XYZ file of C-alpha atoms in Angstrom:
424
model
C 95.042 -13.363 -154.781
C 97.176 -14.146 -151.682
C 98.475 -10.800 -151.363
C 94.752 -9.149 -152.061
C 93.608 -11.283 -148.932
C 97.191 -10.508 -147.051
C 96.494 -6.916 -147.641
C 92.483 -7.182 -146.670
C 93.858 -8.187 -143.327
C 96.383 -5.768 -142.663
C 94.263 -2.891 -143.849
C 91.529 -4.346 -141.474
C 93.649 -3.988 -138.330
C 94.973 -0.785 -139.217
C 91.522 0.573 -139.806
C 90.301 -0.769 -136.192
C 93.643 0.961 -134.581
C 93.394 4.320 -136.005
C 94.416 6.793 -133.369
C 91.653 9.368 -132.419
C 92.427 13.372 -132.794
C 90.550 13.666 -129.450
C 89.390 11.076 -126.824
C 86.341 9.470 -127.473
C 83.352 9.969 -124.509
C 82.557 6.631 -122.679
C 80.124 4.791 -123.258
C 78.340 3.237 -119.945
C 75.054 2.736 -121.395
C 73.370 2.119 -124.668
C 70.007 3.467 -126.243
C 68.704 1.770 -129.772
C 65.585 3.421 -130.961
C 63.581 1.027 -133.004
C 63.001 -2.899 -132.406
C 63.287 -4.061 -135.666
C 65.649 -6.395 -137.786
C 68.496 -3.856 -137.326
C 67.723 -2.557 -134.145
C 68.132 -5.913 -132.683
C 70.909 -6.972 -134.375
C 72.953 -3.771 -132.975
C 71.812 -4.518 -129.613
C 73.310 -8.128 -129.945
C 76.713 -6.498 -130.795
C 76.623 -4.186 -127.628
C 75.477 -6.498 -124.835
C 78.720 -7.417 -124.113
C 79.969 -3.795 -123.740
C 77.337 -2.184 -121.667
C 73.385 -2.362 -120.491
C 70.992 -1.826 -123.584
C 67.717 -0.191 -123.704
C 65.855 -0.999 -126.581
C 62.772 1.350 -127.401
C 59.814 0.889 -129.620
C 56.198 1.807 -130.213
C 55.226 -1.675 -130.854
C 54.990 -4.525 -127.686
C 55.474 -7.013 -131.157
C 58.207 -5.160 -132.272
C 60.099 -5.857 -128.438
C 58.864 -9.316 -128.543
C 60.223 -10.224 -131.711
C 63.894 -8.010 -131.140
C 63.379 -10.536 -127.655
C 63.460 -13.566 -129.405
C 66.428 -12.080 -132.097
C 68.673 -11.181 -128.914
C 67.945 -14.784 -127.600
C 68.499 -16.956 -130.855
C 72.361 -15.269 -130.931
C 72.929 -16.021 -126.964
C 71.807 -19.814 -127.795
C 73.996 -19.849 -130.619
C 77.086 -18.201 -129.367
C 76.637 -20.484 -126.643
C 76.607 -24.191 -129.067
C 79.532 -22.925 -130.541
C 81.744 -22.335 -127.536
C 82.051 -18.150 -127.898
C 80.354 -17.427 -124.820
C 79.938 -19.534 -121.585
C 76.596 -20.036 -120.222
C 77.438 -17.185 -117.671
C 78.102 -14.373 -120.200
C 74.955 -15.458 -121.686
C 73.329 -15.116 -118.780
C 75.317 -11.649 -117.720
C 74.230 -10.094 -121.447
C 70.557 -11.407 -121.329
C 70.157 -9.449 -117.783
C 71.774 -5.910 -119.900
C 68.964 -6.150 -122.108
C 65.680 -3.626 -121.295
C 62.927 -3.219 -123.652
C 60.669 -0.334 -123.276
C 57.600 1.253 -124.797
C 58.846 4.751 -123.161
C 61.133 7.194 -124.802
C 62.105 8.257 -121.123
C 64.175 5.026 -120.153
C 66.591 5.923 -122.426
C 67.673 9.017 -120.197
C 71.257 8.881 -119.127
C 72.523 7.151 -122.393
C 75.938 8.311 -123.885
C 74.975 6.806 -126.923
C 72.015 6.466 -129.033
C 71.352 4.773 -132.354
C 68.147 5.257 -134.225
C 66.985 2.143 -136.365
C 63.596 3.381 -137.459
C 62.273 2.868 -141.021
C 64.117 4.462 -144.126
C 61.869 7.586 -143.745
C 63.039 11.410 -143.302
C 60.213 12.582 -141.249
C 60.145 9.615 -139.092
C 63.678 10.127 -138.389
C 63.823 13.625 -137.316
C 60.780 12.946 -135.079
C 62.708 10.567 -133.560
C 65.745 11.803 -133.088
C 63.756 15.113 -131.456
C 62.174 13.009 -128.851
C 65.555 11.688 -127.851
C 67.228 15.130 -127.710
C 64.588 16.275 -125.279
C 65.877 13.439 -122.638
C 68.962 12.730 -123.627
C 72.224 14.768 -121.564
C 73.791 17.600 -124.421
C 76.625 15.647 -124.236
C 75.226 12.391 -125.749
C 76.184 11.115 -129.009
C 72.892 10.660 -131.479
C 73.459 8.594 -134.388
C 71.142 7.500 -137.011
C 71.267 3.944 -138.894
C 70.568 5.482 -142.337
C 72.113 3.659 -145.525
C 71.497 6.722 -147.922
C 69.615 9.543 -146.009
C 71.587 12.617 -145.959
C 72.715 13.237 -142.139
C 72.840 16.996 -142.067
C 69.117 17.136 -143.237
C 68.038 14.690 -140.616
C 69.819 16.636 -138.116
C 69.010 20.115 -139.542
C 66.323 20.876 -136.856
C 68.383 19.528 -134.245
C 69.487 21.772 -131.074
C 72.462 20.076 -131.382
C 73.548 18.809 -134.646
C 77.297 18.585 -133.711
C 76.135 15.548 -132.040
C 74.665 13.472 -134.299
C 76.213 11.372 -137.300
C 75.551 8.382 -138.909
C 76.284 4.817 -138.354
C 75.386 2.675 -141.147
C 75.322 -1.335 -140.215
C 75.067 -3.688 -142.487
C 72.338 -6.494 -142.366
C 72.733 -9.062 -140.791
C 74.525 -6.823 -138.148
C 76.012 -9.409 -136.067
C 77.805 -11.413 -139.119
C 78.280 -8.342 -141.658
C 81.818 -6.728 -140.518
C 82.106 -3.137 -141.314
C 80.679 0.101 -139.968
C 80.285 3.226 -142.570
C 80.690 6.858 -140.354
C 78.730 8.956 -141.999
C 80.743 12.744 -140.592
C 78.041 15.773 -141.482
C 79.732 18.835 -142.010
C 78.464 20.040 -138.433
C 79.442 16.946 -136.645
C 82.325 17.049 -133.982
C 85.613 15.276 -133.599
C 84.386 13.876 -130.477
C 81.086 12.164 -131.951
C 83.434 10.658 -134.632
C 85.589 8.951 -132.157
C 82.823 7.926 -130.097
C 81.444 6.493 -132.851
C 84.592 4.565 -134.582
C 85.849 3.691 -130.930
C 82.360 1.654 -129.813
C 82.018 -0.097 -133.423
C 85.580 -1.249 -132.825
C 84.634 -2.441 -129.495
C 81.149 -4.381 -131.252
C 84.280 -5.685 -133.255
C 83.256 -3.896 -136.486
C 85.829 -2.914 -139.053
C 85.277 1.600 -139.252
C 85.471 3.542 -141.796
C 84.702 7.569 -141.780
C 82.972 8.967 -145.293
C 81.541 12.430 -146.189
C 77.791 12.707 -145.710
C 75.766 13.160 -148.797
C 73.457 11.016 -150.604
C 74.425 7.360 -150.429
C 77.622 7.651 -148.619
C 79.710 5.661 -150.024
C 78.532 1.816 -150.081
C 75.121 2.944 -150.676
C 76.454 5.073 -153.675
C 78.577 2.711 -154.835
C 75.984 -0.416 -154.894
C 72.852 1.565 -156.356
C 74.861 2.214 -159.889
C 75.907 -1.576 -159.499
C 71.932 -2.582 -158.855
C 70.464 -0.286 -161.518
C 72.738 -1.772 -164.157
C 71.765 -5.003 -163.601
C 67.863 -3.588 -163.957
C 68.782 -2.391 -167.222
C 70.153 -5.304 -168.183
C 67.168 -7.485 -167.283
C 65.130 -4.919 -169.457
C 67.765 -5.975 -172.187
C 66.690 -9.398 -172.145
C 69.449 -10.852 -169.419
C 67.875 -13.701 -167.746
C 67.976 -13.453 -164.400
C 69.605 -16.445 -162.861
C 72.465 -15.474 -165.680
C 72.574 -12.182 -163.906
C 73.308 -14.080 -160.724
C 75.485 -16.840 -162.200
C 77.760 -13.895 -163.667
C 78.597 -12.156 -160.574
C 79.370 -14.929 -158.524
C 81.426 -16.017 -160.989
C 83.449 -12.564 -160.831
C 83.473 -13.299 -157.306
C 80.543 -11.924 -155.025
C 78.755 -13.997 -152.585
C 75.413 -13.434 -154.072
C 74.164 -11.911 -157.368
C 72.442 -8.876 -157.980
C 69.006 -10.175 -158.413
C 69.078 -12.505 -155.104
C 70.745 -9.598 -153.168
C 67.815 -7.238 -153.750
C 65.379 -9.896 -153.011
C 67.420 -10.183 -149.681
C 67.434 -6.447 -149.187
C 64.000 -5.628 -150.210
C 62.410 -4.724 -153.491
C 60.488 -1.836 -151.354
C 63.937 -0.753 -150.078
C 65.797 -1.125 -153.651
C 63.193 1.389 -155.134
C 63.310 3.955 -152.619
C 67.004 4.328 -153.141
C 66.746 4.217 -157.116
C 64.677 7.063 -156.875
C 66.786 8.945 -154.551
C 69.848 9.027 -156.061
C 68.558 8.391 -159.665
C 67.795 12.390 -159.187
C 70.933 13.094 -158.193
C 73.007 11.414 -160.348
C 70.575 11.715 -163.716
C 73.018 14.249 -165.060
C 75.915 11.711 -165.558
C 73.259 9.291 -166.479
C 72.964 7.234 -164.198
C 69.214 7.933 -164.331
C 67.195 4.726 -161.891
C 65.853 2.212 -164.439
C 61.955 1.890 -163.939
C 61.922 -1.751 -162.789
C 62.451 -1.626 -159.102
C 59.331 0.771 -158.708
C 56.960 -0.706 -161.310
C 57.799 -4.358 -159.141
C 56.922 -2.182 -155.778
C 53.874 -0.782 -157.010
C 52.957 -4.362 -158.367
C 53.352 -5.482 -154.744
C 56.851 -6.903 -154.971
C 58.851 -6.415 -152.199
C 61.537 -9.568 -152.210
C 61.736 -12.546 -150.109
C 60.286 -10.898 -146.765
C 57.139 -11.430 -148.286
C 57.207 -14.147 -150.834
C 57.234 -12.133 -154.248
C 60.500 -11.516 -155.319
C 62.705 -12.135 -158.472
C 62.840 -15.576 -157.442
C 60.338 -18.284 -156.160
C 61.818 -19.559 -152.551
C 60.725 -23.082 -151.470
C 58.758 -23.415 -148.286
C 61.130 -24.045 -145.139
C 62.592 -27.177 -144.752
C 62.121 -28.360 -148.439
C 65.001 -29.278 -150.442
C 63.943 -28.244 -153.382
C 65.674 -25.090 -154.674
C 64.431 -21.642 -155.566
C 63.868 -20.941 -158.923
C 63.739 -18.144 -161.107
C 60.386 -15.884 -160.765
C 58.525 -15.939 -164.486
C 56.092 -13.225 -163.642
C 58.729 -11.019 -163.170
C 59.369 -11.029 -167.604
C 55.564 -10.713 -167.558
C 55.348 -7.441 -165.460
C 58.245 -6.133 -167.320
C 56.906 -7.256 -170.910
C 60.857 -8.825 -171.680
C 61.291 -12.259 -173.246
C 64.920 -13.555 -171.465
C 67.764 -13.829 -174.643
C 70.690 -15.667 -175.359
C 72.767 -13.084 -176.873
C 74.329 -11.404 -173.497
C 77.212 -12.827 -172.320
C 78.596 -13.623 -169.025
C 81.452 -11.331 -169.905
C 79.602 -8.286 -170.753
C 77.217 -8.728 -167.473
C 80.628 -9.277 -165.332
C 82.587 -6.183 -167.385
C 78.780 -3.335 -167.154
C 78.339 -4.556 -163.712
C 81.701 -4.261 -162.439
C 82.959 -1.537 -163.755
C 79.822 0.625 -163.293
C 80.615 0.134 -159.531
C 84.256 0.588 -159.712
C 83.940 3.765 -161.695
C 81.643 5.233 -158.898
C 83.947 4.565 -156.409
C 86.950 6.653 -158.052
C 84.274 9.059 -158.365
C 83.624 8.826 -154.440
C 87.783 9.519 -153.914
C 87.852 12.740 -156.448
C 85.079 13.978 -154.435
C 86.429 13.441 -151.320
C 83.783 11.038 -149.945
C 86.223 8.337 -148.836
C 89.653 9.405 -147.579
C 91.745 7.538 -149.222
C 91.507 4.267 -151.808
C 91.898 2.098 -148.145
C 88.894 3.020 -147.019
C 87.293 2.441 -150.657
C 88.272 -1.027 -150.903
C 87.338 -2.263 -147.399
C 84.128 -0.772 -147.890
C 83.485 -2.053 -150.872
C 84.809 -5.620 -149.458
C 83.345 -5.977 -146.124
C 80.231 -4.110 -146.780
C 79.242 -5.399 -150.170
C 81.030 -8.772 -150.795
C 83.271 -7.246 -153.343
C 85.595 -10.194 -153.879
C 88.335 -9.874 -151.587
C 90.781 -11.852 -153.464
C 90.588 -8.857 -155.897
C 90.865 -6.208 -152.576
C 88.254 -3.898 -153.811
C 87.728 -1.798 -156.437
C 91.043 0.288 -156.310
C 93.049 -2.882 -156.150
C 91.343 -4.235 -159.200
C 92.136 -0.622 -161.132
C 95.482 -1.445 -159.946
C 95.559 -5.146 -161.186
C 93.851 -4.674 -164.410
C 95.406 -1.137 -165.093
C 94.489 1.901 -164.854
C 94.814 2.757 -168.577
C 93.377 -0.742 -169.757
C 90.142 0.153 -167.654
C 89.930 3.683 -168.752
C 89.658 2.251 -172.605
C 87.219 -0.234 -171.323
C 85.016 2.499 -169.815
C 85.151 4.579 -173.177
C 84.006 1.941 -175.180
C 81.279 0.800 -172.924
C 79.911 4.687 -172.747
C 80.335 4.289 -176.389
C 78.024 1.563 -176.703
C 76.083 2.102 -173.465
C 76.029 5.965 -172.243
C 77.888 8.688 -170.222
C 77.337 6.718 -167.043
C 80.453 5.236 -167.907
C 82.472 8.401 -168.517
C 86.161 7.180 -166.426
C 86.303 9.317 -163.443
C 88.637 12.231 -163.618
C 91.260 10.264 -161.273
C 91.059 7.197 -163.270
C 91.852 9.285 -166.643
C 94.944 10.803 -164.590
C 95.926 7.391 -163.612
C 96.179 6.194 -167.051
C 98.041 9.377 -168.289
C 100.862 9.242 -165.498
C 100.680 5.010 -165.546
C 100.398 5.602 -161.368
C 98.394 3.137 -159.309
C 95.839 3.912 -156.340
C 98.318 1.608 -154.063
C 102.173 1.408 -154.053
């Protein structure tokens, strides 16, 4: 465990000072398209780099990404990060604007708009019109493939995705999403500003899911086929925190968003039904039943009103809905052993198809943007810990009993012939 976390660090520092194949373009001044949650939360990252325009359709929307930008100053300020004067310096970067035209003379632009194709390229259009050829255009899309939001684009070379994590100013890492269009020079724009928002980078292949989002879907859909098994869900939880995450899968989606959980099920259910990882039906059925998690109330668990100290509780409507009756005959191990490896499988998939660059990247994504444990590194290090061939026997027997969504990845298989390890 003490060299996992020695190793999280180093890999951390070596990941911020990557050297760039070309210099990255400065960035003087800031454009975030989209108010929301997100949108915000990047802008409270950036203040201290550069002005930031914030631009939304909504005089709510600004209002509320006001108040977001002004909770952080107050805090940063109790705790002795900032002085009063930064404060002060940041608050006076911030401009919110109902017109796409303020954000004219930006060298960088993130769209934060809602999880929706369309929407996006609309967006991103609008901003092309104003924005100098030069500009960098990046989209804050956790599974949307970049080249077909930039496939209308007059320049698509320019545009790439940068995939925060929520909440963005807490969650560390930054997932480049490089389309095959997109230049060196919008890379290292890209990787050198998150470094500067203090984010830990790391550069994947676009296609659907990326790599986190790819990674975390097979990891979530398990754990819905394992509630329509009978696994209660605050077992669920209890199992995966005992492995080692911060939060189970259950409480996780309720954090994310039911809504959000079933859009991506869908997604890449299609495109990965013919390895069988086909989306279980539960996220969807709860969405259409009006379920979206905590941001509105109705989620797999019941959360006491604020300020109570009473503790939420498991959610019984949610066997109801799904017609299950919770069991006893699922153990912790087999929830810790389906859920785990289901993820760590998909990530040596991710390497043989050249999503990540190497099994560094894997593991700090995996780490810092999904609360893999990191006293077990990420999921390469824990292939490396357990054993390559003592995982590939696991897998068999659990796509024995379970389907060919646990077929071992080609590299793992290789692994276990030659005894070699993903890290020296």
């Amino acid at each position: 465990q003490s060299r996992a976390l020695r190793w999280i660090f180093f890999a951390t520092n070596e990941a911020k000072k990557q050297a760039h194949p070309v210099p990255p373009r400065p960035v003087n001044r800031l454009g975030v398209l989209g108010a929301g949650f997100m949108g915000s939360g990047i802008a409270s990252v950036s203040l201290g780099l550069c002005p930031v325009v914030v631009r939304d359709i909504s005089d709510d929307a600004l209002a509320a990404a006001a108040r977001a930008v002004e909770s952080g100053l107050t805090k940063q300020v109790r705790s002795g990060a900032i002085r009063r004067i930064e404060a002060d310096r940041r608050r006076s970067r911030l401009h919110l604007t109902l017109d796409m035209e303020e954000i004219a003379g930006a060298d960088l632009v993130i769209e934060a708009v809602f999880e929706d194709l369309a929407l996006k390229k609309k967006v991103l259009a609008q901003a092309e019109e104003i924005l100098d050829p030069e500009a960098v255009l990046a989209t804050n899309t956790s599974a949307l493939p970049i080249a077909r939001i930039a496939e209308d684009a007059r320049h698509p070379e320019r545009i790439l995705g940068m995939h925060y994590f929520s909440p963005v100013p807490k969650m560390p890492l930054l997932e480049i999403v490089v389309a095959e269009l997109t230049s060196p020079e919008a890379l290292a724009t890209a990787r050198a500003f998150g470094v500067a928002q203090g984010k830990t980078p790391i550069a994947v292949k676009d296609g659907p899911g990326f790599y986190t989002t790819r990674i975390l879907a097979p990891y979530l859909n398990e754990a819905m086929l394992l509630l329509e098994e009978g696994a209660a869900i605050e077992e669920l939880d209890r199992a995966m925190r005992d492995f080692g995450f911060p939060v189970g899968p259950m409480a996780l989606l309720d954090e994310v968003g039911i809504d959000v959980g079933a859009h991506v099920a869908l997604d890449l259910g299609r495109v990965y039904a013919d390895r069988g990882l086909g989306a279980s039906k539960v996220l969807p059925l709860l969405h259409e039943t009006g379920y979206r998690g905590r941001k509105n109330g109705r989620g797999f668990y019941i959360y006491p009103p604020k300020g109570s100290k009473k503790r939420k509780e498991p959610n019984p409507e949610i066997y109801r809905i799904l017609g299950v009756t919770p069991v006893r005959g699922i153990s912790p191990d087999a929830i810790r052993d389906r859920l785990a490896l289901v993820m760590v499988n998909e990530a040596a998939h991710c390497l043989d198809e050249g999503v990540i660059a190497s099994p560094r990247d894997g593991d700090l994504g995996a780490v810092l943007g999904l609360g893999f444990p990191p006293f077990r590194a990420g999921p390469f290090h824990h292939v490396d810990a357990v054993g390559a061939a003592a995982i590939t026997d696991h897998l068999r027997r659990l796509a024995e009993d379970h389907g060919t969504r646990f077929e071992p990845a080609p590299v793992l298989l290789e692994l276990a012939k030659t005894g070699g390890r993903f890290h020296p």
